Each structure stands twice: as C-alpha cells, then as structure tokens.
Short mmCIF file of N, CA and C in Angstrom, two decimals:
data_model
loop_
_atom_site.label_atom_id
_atom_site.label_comp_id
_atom_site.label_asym_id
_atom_site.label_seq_id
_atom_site.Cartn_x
_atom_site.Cartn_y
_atom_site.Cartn_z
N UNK A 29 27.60 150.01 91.87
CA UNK A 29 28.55 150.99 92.31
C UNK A 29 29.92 150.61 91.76
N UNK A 30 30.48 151.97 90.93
CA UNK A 30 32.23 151.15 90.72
C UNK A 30 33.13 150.72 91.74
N UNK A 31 33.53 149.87 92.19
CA UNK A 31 34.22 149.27 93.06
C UNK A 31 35.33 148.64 92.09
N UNK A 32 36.44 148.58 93.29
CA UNK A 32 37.33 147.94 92.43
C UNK A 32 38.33 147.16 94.26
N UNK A 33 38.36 145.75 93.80
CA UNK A 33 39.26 144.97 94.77
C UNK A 33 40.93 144.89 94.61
N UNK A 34 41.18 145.24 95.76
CA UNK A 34 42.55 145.54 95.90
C UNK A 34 43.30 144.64 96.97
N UNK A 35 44.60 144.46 96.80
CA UNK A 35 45.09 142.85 97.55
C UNK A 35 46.12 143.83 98.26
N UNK A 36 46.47 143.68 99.36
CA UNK A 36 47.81 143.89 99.58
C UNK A 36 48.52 142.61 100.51
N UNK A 37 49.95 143.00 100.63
CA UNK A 37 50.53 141.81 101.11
C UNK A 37 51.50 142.22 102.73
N UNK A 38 51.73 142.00 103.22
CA UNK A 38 51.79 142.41 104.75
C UNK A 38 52.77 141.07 105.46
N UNK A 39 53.95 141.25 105.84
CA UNK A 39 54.61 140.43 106.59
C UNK A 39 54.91 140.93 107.69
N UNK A 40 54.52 140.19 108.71
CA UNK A 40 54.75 140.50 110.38
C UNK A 40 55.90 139.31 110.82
N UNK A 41 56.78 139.69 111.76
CA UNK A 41 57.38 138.76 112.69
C UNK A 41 56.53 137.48 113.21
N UNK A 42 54.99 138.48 113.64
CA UNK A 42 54.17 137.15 114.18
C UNK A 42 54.16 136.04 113.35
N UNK A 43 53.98 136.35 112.20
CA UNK A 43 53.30 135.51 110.96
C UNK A 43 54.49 135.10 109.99
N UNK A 44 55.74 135.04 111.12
CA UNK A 44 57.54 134.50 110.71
C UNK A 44 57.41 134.74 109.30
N UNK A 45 57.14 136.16 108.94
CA UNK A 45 58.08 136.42 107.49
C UNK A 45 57.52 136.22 106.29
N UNK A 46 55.57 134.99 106.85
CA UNK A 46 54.88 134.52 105.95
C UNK A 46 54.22 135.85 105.38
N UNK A 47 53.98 135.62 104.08
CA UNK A 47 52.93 137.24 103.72
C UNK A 47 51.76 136.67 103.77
N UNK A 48 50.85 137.80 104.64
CA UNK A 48 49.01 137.96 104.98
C UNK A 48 48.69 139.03 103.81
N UNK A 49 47.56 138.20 103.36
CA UNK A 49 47.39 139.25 102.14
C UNK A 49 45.67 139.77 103.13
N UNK A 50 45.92 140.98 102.55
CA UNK A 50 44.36 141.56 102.71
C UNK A 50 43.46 142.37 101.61
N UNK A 51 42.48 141.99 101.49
CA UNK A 51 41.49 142.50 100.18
C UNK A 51 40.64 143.87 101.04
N UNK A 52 41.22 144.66 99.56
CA UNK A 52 40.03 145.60 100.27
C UNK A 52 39.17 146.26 99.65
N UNK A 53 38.08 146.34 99.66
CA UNK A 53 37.30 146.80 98.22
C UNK A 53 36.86 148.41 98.55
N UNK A 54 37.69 149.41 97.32
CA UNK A 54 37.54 150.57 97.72
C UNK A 54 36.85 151.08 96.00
N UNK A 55 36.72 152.80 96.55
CA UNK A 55 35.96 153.08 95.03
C UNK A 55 36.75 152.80 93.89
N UNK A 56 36.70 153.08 92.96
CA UNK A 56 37.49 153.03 91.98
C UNK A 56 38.59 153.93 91.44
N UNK A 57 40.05 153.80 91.02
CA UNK A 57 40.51 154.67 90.79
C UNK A 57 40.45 155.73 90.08
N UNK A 58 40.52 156.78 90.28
CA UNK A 58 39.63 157.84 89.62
C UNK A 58 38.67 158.98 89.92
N UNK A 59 38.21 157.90 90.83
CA UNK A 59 36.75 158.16 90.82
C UNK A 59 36.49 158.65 92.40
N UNK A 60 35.77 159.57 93.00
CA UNK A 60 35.45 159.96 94.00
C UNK A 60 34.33 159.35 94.72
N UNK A 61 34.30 159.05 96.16
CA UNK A 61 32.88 158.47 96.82
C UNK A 61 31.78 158.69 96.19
N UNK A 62 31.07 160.71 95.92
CA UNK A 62 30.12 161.48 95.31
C UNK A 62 29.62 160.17 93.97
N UNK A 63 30.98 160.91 93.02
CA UNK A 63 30.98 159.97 91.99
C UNK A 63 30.36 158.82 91.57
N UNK A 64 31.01 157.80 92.60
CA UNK A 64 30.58 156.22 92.55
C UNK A 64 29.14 156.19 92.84
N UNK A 65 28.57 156.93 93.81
CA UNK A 65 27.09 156.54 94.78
C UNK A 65 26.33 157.49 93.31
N UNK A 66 26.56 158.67 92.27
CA UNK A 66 25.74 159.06 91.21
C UNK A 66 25.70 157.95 90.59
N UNK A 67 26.76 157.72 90.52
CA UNK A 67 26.85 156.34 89.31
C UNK A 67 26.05 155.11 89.36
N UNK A 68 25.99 154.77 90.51
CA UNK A 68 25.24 153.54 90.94
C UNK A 68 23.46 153.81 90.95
N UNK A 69 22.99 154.76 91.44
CA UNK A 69 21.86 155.43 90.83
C UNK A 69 21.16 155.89 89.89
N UNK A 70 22.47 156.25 89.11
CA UNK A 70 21.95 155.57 87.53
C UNK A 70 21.73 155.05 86.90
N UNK A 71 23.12 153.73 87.23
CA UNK A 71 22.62 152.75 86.85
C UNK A 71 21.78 151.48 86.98
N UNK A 72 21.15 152.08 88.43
CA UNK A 72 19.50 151.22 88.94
C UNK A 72 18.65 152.05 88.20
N UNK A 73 18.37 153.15 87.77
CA UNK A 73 17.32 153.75 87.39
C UNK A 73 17.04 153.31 85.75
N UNK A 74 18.38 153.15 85.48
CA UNK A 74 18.18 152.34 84.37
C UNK A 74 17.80 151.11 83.92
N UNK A 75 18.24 150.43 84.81
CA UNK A 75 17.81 149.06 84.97
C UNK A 75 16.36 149.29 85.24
N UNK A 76 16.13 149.89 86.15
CA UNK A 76 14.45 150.01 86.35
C UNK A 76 13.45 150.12 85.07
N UNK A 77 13.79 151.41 84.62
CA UNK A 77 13.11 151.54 83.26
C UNK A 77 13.03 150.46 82.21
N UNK A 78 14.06 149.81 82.25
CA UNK A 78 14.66 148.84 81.29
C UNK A 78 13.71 147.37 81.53
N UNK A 79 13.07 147.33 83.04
CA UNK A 79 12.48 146.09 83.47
C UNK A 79 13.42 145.26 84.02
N UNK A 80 14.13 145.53 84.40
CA UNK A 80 15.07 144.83 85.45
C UNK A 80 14.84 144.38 86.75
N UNK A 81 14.37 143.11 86.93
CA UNK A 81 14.35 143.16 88.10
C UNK A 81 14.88 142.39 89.33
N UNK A 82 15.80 143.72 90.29
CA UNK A 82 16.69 142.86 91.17
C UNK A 82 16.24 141.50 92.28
N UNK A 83 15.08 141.86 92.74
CA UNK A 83 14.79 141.35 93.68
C UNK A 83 14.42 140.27 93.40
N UNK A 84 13.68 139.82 91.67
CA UNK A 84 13.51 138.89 91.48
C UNK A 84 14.27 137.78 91.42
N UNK A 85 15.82 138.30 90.78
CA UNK A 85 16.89 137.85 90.20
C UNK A 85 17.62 137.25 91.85
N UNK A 86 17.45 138.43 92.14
CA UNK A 86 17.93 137.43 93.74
C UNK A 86 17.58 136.23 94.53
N UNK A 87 15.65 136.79 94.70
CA UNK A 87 15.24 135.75 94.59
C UNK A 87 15.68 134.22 93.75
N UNK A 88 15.49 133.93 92.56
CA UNK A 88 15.69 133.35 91.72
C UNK A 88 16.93 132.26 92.33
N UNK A 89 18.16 133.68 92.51
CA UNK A 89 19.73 132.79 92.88
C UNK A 89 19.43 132.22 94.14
N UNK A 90 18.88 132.69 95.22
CA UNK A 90 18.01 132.10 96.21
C UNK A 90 17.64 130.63 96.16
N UNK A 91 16.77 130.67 95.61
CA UNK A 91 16.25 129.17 95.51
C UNK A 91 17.21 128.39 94.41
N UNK A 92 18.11 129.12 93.61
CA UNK A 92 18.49 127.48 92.96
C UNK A 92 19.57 127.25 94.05
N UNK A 93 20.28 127.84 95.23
CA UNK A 93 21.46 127.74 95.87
C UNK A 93 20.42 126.68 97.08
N UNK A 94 19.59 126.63 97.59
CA UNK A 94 18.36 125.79 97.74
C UNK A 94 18.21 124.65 97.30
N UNK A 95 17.94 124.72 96.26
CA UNK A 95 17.38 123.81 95.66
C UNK A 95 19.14 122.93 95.09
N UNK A 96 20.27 123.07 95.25
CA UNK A 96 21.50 122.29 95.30
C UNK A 96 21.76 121.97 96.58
N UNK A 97 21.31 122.24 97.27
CA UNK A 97 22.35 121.68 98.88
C UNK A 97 21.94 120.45 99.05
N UNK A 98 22.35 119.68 99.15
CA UNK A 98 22.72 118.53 99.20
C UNK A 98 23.76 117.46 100.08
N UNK A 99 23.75 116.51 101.00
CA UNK A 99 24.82 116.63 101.53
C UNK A 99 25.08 114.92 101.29
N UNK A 100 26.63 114.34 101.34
CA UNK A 100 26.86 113.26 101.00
C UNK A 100 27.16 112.26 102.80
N UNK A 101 26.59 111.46 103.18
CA UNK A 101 26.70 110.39 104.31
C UNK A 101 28.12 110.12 104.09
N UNK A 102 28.99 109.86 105.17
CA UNK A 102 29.96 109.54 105.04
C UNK A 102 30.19 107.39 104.81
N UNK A 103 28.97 107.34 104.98
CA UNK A 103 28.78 105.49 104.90
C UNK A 103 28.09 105.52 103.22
N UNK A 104 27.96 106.51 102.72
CA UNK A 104 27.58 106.27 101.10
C UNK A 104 28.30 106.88 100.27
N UNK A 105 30.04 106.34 100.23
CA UNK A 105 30.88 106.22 99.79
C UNK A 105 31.23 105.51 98.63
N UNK A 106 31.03 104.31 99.35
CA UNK A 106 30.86 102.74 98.54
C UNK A 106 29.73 103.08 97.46
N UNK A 107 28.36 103.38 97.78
CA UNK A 107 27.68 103.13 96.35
C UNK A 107 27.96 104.46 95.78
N UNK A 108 28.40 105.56 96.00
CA UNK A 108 28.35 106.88 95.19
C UNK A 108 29.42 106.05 94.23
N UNK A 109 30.55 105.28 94.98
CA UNK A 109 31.64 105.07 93.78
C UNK A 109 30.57 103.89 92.95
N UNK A 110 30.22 103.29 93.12
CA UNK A 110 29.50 102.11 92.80
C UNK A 110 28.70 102.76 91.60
N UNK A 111 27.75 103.77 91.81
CA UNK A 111 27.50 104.29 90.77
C UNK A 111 28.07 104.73 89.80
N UNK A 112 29.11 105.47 90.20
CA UNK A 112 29.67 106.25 88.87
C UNK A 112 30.86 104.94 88.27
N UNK A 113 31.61 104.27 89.14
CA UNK A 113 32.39 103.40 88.34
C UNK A 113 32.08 102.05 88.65
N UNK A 114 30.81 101.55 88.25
CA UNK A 114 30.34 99.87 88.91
C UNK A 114 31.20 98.94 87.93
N UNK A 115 32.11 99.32 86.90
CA UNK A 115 32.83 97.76 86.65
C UNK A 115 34.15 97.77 87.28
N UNK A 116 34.67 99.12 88.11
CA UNK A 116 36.04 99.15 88.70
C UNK A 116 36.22 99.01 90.02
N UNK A 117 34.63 98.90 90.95
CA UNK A 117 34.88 98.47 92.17
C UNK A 117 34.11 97.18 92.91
N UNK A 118 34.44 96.85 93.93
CA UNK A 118 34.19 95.78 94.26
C UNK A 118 33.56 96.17 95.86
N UNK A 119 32.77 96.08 96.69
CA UNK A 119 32.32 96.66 97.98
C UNK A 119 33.59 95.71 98.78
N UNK A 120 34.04 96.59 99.41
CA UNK A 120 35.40 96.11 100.49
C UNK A 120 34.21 95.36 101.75
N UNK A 121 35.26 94.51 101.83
CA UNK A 121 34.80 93.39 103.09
C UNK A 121 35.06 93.59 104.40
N UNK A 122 34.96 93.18 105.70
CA UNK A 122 35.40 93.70 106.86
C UNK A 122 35.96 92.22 106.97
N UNK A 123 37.35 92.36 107.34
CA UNK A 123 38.21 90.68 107.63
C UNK A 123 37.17 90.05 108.65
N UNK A 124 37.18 88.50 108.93
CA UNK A 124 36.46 88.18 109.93
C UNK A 124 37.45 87.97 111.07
N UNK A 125 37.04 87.86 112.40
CA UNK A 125 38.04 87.85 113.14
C UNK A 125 38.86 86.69 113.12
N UNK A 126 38.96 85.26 112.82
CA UNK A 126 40.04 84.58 112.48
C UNK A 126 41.06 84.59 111.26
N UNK A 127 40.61 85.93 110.30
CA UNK A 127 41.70 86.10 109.82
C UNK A 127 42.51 87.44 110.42
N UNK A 128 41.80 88.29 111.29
CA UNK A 128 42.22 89.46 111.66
C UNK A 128 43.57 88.64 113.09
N UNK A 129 43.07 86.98 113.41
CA UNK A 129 43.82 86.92 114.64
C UNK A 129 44.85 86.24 113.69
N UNK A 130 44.75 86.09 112.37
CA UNK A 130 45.80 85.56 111.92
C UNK A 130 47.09 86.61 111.65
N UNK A 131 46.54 87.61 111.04
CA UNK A 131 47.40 88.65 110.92
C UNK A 131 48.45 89.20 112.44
N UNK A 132 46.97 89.38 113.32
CA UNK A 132 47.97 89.99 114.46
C UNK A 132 47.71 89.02 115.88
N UNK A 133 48.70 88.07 115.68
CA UNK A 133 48.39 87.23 116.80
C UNK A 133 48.37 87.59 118.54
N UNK A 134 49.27 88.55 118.54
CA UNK A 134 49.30 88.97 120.04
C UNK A 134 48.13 89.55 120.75
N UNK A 135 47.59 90.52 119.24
CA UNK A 135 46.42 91.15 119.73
C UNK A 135 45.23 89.82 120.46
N UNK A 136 45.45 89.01 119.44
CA UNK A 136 44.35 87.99 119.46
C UNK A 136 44.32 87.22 121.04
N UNK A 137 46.14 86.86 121.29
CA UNK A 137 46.09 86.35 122.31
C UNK A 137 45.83 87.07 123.64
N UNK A 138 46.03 88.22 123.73
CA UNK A 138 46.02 89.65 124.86
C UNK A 138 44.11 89.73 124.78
N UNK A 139 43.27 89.99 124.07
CA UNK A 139 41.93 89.70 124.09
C UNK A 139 41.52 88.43 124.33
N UNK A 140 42.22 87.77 124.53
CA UNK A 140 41.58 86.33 125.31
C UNK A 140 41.67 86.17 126.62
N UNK A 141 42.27 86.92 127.26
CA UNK A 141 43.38 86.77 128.73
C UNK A 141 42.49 87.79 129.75
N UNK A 142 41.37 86.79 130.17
CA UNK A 142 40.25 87.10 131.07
C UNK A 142 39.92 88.63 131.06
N UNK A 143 39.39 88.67 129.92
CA UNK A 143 39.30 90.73 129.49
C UNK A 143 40.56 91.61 129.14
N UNK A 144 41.43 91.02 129.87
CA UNK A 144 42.45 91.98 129.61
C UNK A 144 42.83 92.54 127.94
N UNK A 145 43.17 93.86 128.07
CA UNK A 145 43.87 93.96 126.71
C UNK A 145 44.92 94.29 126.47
N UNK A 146 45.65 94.02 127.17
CA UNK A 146 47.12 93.93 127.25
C UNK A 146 48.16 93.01 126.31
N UNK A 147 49.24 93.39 125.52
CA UNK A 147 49.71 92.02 124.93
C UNK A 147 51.07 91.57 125.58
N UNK A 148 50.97 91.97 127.06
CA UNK A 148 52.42 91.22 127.33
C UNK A 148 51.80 89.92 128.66
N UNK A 149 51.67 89.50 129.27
CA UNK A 149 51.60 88.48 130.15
C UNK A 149 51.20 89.11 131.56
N UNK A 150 50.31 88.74 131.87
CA UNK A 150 50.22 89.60 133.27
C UNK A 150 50.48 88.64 134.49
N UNK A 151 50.79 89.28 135.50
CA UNK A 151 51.30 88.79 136.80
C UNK A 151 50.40 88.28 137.42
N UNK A 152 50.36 87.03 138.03
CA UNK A 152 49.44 86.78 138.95
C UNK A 152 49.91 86.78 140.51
N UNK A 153 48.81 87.61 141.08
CA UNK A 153 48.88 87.88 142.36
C UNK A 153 48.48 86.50 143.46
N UNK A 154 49.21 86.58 144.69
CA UNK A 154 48.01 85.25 144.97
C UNK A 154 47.67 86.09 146.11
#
C-alpha cells in the first residue's frame, strides 16, 4: 500500500517547551484511500503471478530473528572481553580483605567491634 511517514513536532507547557515529535503514517500525497487499497491489490496480484511468496518470506524473517536471540550473562563480561582482546586484558582480582583493611581502616576497625558496623566508638552501657 503507498504509505508515506510523516513527523510532526508539538511543544506543550507540560513538556516545558521540549518538542514531542509524532509519526504518523498516512496515504500518500496525492493519492486517495480508494486509490492506495487498488494499488496495493495490484501489486499482490502481481507478486502472486510472479511467484512471490509472502508468507514464506515472513516466515523465513521469522526464524532468522530466532535463530539470533541470544542473550549476554552479566558475569561473562570478563571472557567475552577475553575473547575478543586476550593480549589487552588481564581477569581483575577481588582485593583480599587485608589489603581492603589496609585501604580503609575504620571500616576494618567498626567490623570488628562485636558485630557492630558502625565506624565511630560506641557507648557502653552498664
């Protein structure tokens, strides 16, 4: 069917002045509803004769959109890079905790202080 997509642009107060664009797909210029829907009937009937076939073709896009989905783990990061650039990375380490208490000592000392996780000094009650 001739179709033709059309944009317009629209600023509201709501939308502070930003422009909302909206698409709208109408017949073609020129051309009348009647028009477009002969047109499009012709040009399936042609296709028909011709051996065209839609359903197959759909089919077809069907399964290869299928046959790509694919989805990436967010913990297979490391080897996806590993693969594609294995002489530029190195697998990152997790600090062990005596260098992590070296870095942040308060933390270190506030997790020692009978569960607490606090890093200022707590009061003792008697």
């Amino acid at each position: 069917m001739p179709l033709e997509l059309k944009l317009r642009g629209k600023s509201t107060t709501q939308s502070h002045r930003s422009a909302i664009y909206y698409a709208d797909l109408v017949v073609r210029t020129g051309a009348s509803l009647n028009e477009a829907i002969g047109q499009a009937h012709t040009l399936a009937a042609e296709r028909l004769a011709a051996g065209f076939d839609q359903s197959a073709l759909d089919g077809a896009a069907r399964q290869g959109f299928a046959n790509g989905n694919f989805e990436d783990a967010p913990d297979e990061g490391v080897e996806i890079v590993e693969e594609f650039y294995p002489e530029e990375c190195e697998t990152p380490t997790a600090p062990t905790t005596a260098a992590a208490n070296e870095h942040w000592p308060p933390i270190a000392q506030a997790s020692q202080r009978n569960g607490t996780h606090s890093p200022y000094p707590q009061k003792q009650w008697l």
